[in-house]
Short mmCIF file of C-alpha atoms in Angstrom, two decimals:
data_model
loop_
_atom_site.label_atom_id
_atom_site.label_comp_id
_atom_site.label_asym_id
_atom_site.label_seq_id
_atom_site.Cartn_x
_atom_site.Cartn_y
_atom_site.Cartn_z
CA UNK T 612 3.42 -32.95 -15.17
CA UNK T 613 6.94 -31.63 -15.08
CA UNK T 614 8.62 -30.79 -11.74
CA UNK T 615 8.78 -27.13 -12.73
CA UNK T 616 5.00 -26.94 -13.21
CA UNK T 617 4.41 -28.82 -9.96
CA UNK T 618 6.64 -26.38 -8.09
CA UNK T 619 4.78 -23.45 -9.63
CA UNK T 620 1.52 -24.73 -8.13
CA UNK T 621 3.05 -25.52 -4.72
CA UNK T 622 2.46 -22.04 -3.18
CA UNK T 623 -1.20 -22.15 -4.25
CA UNK T 624 -1.68 -25.61 -2.73
CA UNK T 625 -0.03 -24.55 0.53
CA UNK T 626 -2.18 -21.39 0.68
CA UNK T 627 -5.37 -23.40 0.16
CA UNK T 628 -4.38 -25.96 2.80
CA UNK T 629 -3.66 -23.22 5.33
CA UNK T 630 -6.81 -21.24 4.56
CA UNK T 631 -9.12 -24.25 4.61
CA UNK T 632 -7.24 -26.33 7.20
CA UNK T 633 -10.29 -26.56 9.49
CA UNK T 634 -12.43 -27.99 6.68
CA UNK T 635 -9.60 -30.38 5.79
CA UNK T 636 -9.41 -31.60 9.40
CA UNK T 637 -13.18 -32.03 9.44
CA UNK T 638 -13.10 -34.01 6.19
CA UNK T 639 -10.34 -36.30 7.45
CA UNK T 640 -12.04 -36.85 10.81
CA UNK T 641 -15.61 -37.37 9.63
CA UNK T 642 -14.98 -39.30 6.42
CA UNK T 643 -11.58 -40.93 6.18
CA UNK T 644 -10.76 -41.82 9.79
CA UNK T 645 -14.38 -42.61 10.65
CA UNK T 646 -14.71 -45.02 7.72
CA UNK T 647 -11.46 -46.72 8.73
CA UNK T 648 -12.57 -47.13 12.34
CA UNK T 649 -15.98 -48.40 11.23
CA UNK T 650 -14.29 -51.11 9.18
CA UNK T 651 -11.79 -52.07 11.88
CA UNK T 652 -14.26 -52.16 14.78
CA UNK T 653 -17.40 -53.33 13.00
CA UNK T 654 -19.24 -50.57 14.89
CA UNK T 655 -20.51 -47.17 13.85
CA UNK T 656 -19.29 -44.06 15.61
CA UNK T 657 -22.52 -43.62 17.57
CA UNK T 658 -22.21 -47.24 18.78
CA UNK T 659 -18.61 -46.63 19.87
CA UNK T 660 -19.70 -43.43 21.61
CA UNK T 661 -22.46 -45.28 23.46
CA UNK T 662 -19.99 -47.91 24.67
CA UNK T 663 -17.89 -45.07 26.06
CA UNK T 664 -20.95 -43.56 27.77
CA UNK T 665 -21.80 -46.91 29.39
CA UNK T 666 -18.39 -47.06 31.07
CA UNK T 667 -17.94 -43.37 31.93
CA UNK T 668 -21.36 -41.73 32.50
CA UNK T 669 -23.79 -41.90 35.40
CA UNK T 670 -27.08 -43.65 34.52
CA UNK T 671 -30.12 -41.49 35.18
CA UNK T 672 -28.10 -38.27 34.92
CA UNK T 673 -28.73 -36.74 31.46
CA UNK T 674 -26.40 -33.81 32.13
CA UNK T 675 -23.50 -36.13 32.91
CA UNK T 676 -24.29 -38.25 29.85
CA UNK T 677 -24.20 -35.13 27.65
CA UNK T 678 -20.88 -34.04 29.17
CA UNK T 679 -19.49 -37.53 28.53
CA UNK T 680 -20.53 -37.36 24.87
CA UNK T 681 -18.88 -33.93 24.57
CA UNK T 682 -15.68 -35.36 26.06
CA UNK T 683 -15.79 -38.31 23.65
CA UNK T 684 -16.23 -35.97 20.67
CA UNK T 685 -13.40 -33.65 21.75
CA UNK T 686 -10.86 -36.27 22.83
CA UNK T 687 -11.72 -39.48 20.96
CA UNK T 688 -13.72 -39.09 17.74
CA UNK T 689 -15.63 -36.13 16.38
CA UNK T 690 -19.31 -37.07 16.80
CA UNK T 691 -20.98 -34.46 14.52
CA UNK T 692 -23.45 -33.70 17.33
CA UNK T 693 -25.04 -30.42 18.38
CA UNK T 694 -22.48 -29.66 21.06
CA UNK T 695 -22.65 -27.53 24.21
CA UNK T 696 -22.80 -24.05 22.64
CA UNK T 697 -25.78 -24.77 20.41
CA UNK T 698 -27.15 -26.96 23.17
CA UNK T 699 -27.39 -24.00 25.53
CA UNK T 700 -29.36 -22.06 22.89
CA UNK T 701 -31.73 -24.99 22.44
CA UNK T 702 -32.29 -25.56 26.16
CA UNK T 703 -32.87 -21.87 26.82
CA UNK T 704 -35.51 -21.67 24.08
CA UNK T 705 -37.29 -24.82 25.27
CA UNK T 706 -37.36 -23.50 28.83
CA UNK T 707 -38.56 -20.09 27.60
CA UNK T 708 -41.32 -21.45 25.34
CA UNK T 709 -42.38 -24.26 27.72
CA UNK T 710 -43.91 -26.33 24.87
CA UNK T 711 -46.47 -28.99 25.71
CA UNK T 712 -45.29 -31.06 22.74
CA UNK T 713 -41.99 -31.01 20.85
CA UNK T 714 -41.23 -32.70 17.54
CA UNK T 715 -37.60 -33.45 16.69
CA UNK T 716 -36.69 -34.54 13.16
CA UNK T 717 -33.29 -36.25 13.28
CA UNK T 718 -32.60 -38.08 16.56
CA UNK T 719 -29.11 -39.28 15.56
CA UNK T 720 -27.34 -40.43 18.75
CA UNK T 721 -29.90 -38.77 21.05
CA UNK T 722 -27.78 -35.79 22.16
CA UNK T 723 -30.26 -33.03 21.27
CA UNK T 724 -33.10 -35.30 22.43
CA UNK T 725 -31.66 -35.31 25.95
CA UNK T 726 -31.24 -31.54 25.86
CA UNK T 727 -34.90 -31.05 24.98
CA UNK T 728 -36.15 -33.66 27.45
CA UNK T 729 -34.22 -31.99 30.29
CA UNK T 730 -35.84 -28.64 29.58
CA UNK T 731 -39.43 -29.79 29.01
CA UNK T 732 -42.08 -28.46 31.40
CA UNK T 733 -43.92 -30.96 33.66
CA UNK T 734 -46.19 -33.12 31.53
CA UNK T 735 -44.34 -32.16 28.33
CA UNK T 736 -43.98 -34.68 25.54
CA UNK T 737 -41.24 -35.18 22.95
CA UNK T 738 -41.57 -37.14 19.71
CA UNK T 739 -38.27 -37.71 17.95
CA UNK T 740 -37.91 -39.19 14.47
CA UNK T 741 -34.87 -41.09 13.14
CA UNK T 742 -34.83 -42.73 9.72
CA UNK T 743 -31.91 -45.16 10.32
CA UNK T 744 -32.91 -48.18 12.48
CA UNK T 745 -29.37 -48.89 13.65
CA UNK T 746 -28.80 -45.30 14.75
CA UNK T 747 -32.27 -45.22 16.35
CA UNK T 748 -31.41 -48.32 18.41
CA UNK T 749 -28.41 -46.51 19.93
CA UNK T 750 -30.45 -43.36 20.61
CA UNK T 751 -33.22 -45.40 22.25
CA UNK T 752 -30.73 -46.96 24.68
CA UNK T 753 -29.17 -43.58 25.45
CA UNK T 754 -32.56 -41.96 26.13
CA UNK T 755 -33.62 -44.76 28.49
CA UNK T 756 -30.19 -44.74 30.17
CA UNK T 757 -30.76 -41.05 30.94
CA UNK T 758 -34.00 -41.93 32.71
CA UNK T 759 -36.67 -40.77 30.24
CA UNK T 760 -39.51 -43.22 29.63
CA UNK T 761 -41.67 -43.78 26.53
CA UNK T 762 -44.48 -41.57 27.83
CA UNK T 763 -42.18 -38.55 27.92
CA UNK T 764 -39.88 -39.31 24.97
CA UNK T 765 -41.17 -41.45 22.11
CA UNK T 766 -38.74 -42.43 19.35
CA UNK T 767 -40.25 -43.09 15.91
CA UNK T 768 -38.20 -44.98 13.32
CA UNK T 769 -38.92 -43.83 9.78
CA UNK T 770 -38.25 -41.06 7.28
CA UNK T 771 -39.66 -37.65 8.17
CA UNK T 772 -41.45 -37.50 4.83
CA UNK T 773 -43.43 -40.64 5.72
CA UNK T 774 -43.89 -39.96 9.44
CA UNK T 775 -45.19 -36.36 9.34
CA UNK T 776 -48.48 -37.22 7.53
CA UNK T 777 -49.14 -39.93 10.14
CA UNK T 778 -48.42 -37.90 13.27
CA UNK T 779 -52.02 -36.90 13.95
CA UNK T 780 -53.67 -40.28 13.38
CA UNK T 781 -50.95 -42.73 14.39
CA UNK T 782 -49.12 -40.86 17.16
CA UNK T 783 -51.90 -38.58 18.52
CA UNK T 784 -49.93 -35.42 17.80
CA UNK T 785 -52.42 -32.69 16.93
CA UNK T 786 -49.94 -29.80 17.21
CA UNK T 787 -46.22 -29.26 17.72
CA UNK T 788 -45.49 -26.20 19.81
CA UNK T 789 -41.78 -26.48 19.05
CA UNK T 790 -40.06 -28.29 16.18
CA UNK T 791 -36.34 -29.01 15.88
CA UNK T 792 -35.00 -29.73 12.39
CA UNK T 793 -31.64 -31.41 12.78
CA UNK T 794 -31.64 -34.16 10.16
CA UNK T 795 -30.73 -33.28 6.55
CA UNK T 796 -30.69 -29.56 5.67
CA UNK T 797 -31.80 -30.35 2.13
CA UNK T 798 -35.02 -31.79 3.61
CA UNK T 799 -35.84 -28.83 5.86
CA UNK T 800 -38.00 -26.95 3.37
CA UNK T 801 -39.93 -30.04 2.30
CA UNK T 802 -40.64 -31.03 5.91
CA UNK T 803 -41.61 -27.51 6.98
CA UNK T 804 -44.13 -27.40 4.16
CA UNK T 805 -45.43 -30.83 5.15
CA UNK T 806 -45.96 -29.60 8.71
CA UNK T 807 -47.89 -26.63 7.32
CA UNK T 808 -49.95 -28.76 4.96
CA UNK T 809 -51.01 -31.11 7.76
CA UNK T 810 -51.86 -28.19 10.10
CA UNK T 811 -49.41 -29.34 12.76
CA UNK T 812 -48.04 -25.86 13.49
CA UNK T 813 -50.25 -23.68 15.71
CA UNK T 814 -49.91 -19.92 15.56
CA UNK T 815 -46.94 -18.94 17.70
CA UNK T 816 -45.14 -22.27 17.21
CA UNK T 817 -41.34 -22.18 17.21
CA UNK T 818 -39.31 -23.95 14.52
CA UNK T 819 -35.58 -24.34 15.15
CA UNK T 820 -33.26 -25.45 12.36
CA UNK T 821 -29.62 -26.41 12.90
CA UNK T 822 -26.83 -26.34 10.28
CA UNK T 823 -28.49 -23.61 8.23
CA UNK T 824 -25.08 -22.07 7.37
CA UNK T 825 -22.91 -25.19 7.24
CA UNK T 826 -23.56 -27.23 5.22
CA UNK T 827 -26.40 -24.76 4.73
CA UNK T 828 -30.12 -24.62 3.94
CA UNK T 829 -30.46 -21.59 1.62
CA UNK T 830 -33.83 -22.56 0.09
CA UNK T 831 -35.31 -23.14 3.54
CA UNK T 832 -34.10 -19.74 4.78
CA UNK T 833 -35.28 -17.97 1.65
CA UNK T 834 -38.75 -19.50 1.99
CA UNK T 835 -39.02 -18.67 5.69
CA UNK T 836 -38.04 -15.05 5.09
CA UNK T 837 -40.17 -14.47 1.99
CA UNK T 838 -43.41 -16.40 2.55
CA UNK T 839 -44.71 -13.92 5.12
CA UNK T 840 -45.72 -16.53 7.70
CA UNK T 841 -42.60 -16.50 9.89
CA UNK T 842 -40.54 -14.14 11.97
CA UNK T 843 -36.92 -15.20 11.61
CA UNK T 844 -33.87 -14.93 13.84
CA UNK T 845 -30.42 -16.41 13.26
CA UNK T 846 -28.02 -17.46 16.04
CA UNK T 847 -24.44 -17.48 14.73
CA UNK T 848 -22.26 -20.27 16.12
CA UNK T 849 -19.39 -22.52 15.11
CA UNK T 850 -19.26 -26.27 14.76
CA UNK T 851 -18.48 -28.18 17.97
CA UNK T 852 -14.68 -28.65 18.19
CA UNK T 853 -14.33 -26.59 14.97
CA UNK T 854 -15.32 -23.06 16.06
CA UNK T 855 -13.61 -21.51 13.02
CA UNK T 856 -16.20 -23.20 10.77
CA UNK T 857 -19.18 -20.87 10.97
CA UNK T 858 -22.67 -22.27 11.35
CA UNK T 859 -25.98 -21.13 12.76
CA UNK T 860 -29.36 -22.04 14.21
CA UNK T 861 -32.43 -20.43 12.68
CA UNK T 862 -35.40 -19.64 14.93
CA UNK T 863 -38.72 -19.22 13.14
CA UNK T 864 -41.92 -18.10 14.83
CA UNK T 865 -45.03 -19.17 12.94
CA UNK T 866 -47.65 -16.47 12.57
CA UNK T 867 -50.33 -18.79 11.17
CA UNK T 868 -51.48 -19.82 7.69
CA UNK T 869 -52.18 -16.22 6.71
#
């Protein structure tokens, strides 16, 4: 390419970099720098974050542990967690619905798990599912560090597709009053339909789905709005530490099989 042609494209490149600078920063932080740090340290980001929590957070204080993770994400490495803004929405809904049993698909580092566990009513139970054993090991330690035992918060290692059909027989879950989908948006529709097929959603159950706008779950939203079995509400938010990148949490209320 000649210098003249390169110069002709320079204004376009600069315009794109300025317009999409937040996405560029996110890409650099979550892919390039994270991969480099993984290689140099031999640890994943959630393992590095947990080491930071061990030295800076108060054991048995889930609120302080969550604040410490937020500080780590803002000042050290972007954690790709739910964050405090979405977290307030989640906690408010759990407190409002007072579910006897909550199912979380996508434990990750345990951030949203702690949010739910804090807001559960007395005697409430939380089952959280994480497909990656190494990530699950970190989340398990974080949950126990916060003071929640296995009777209140049970972590299941496995893919949601395999775990959901076994919930009733293997984990004594006959109904999930509230479900949080926070794993892979492309799996949301499949897992929602699995929950329906195995009759795990009672009438009035609440299904919350994160990241429905970024990276997005269009087929899930289309199904929820068109099938006639859900009332839908969308909470518009931004990504933690990247508020200019628009995202949202979908709240579905299940009316029953119809």
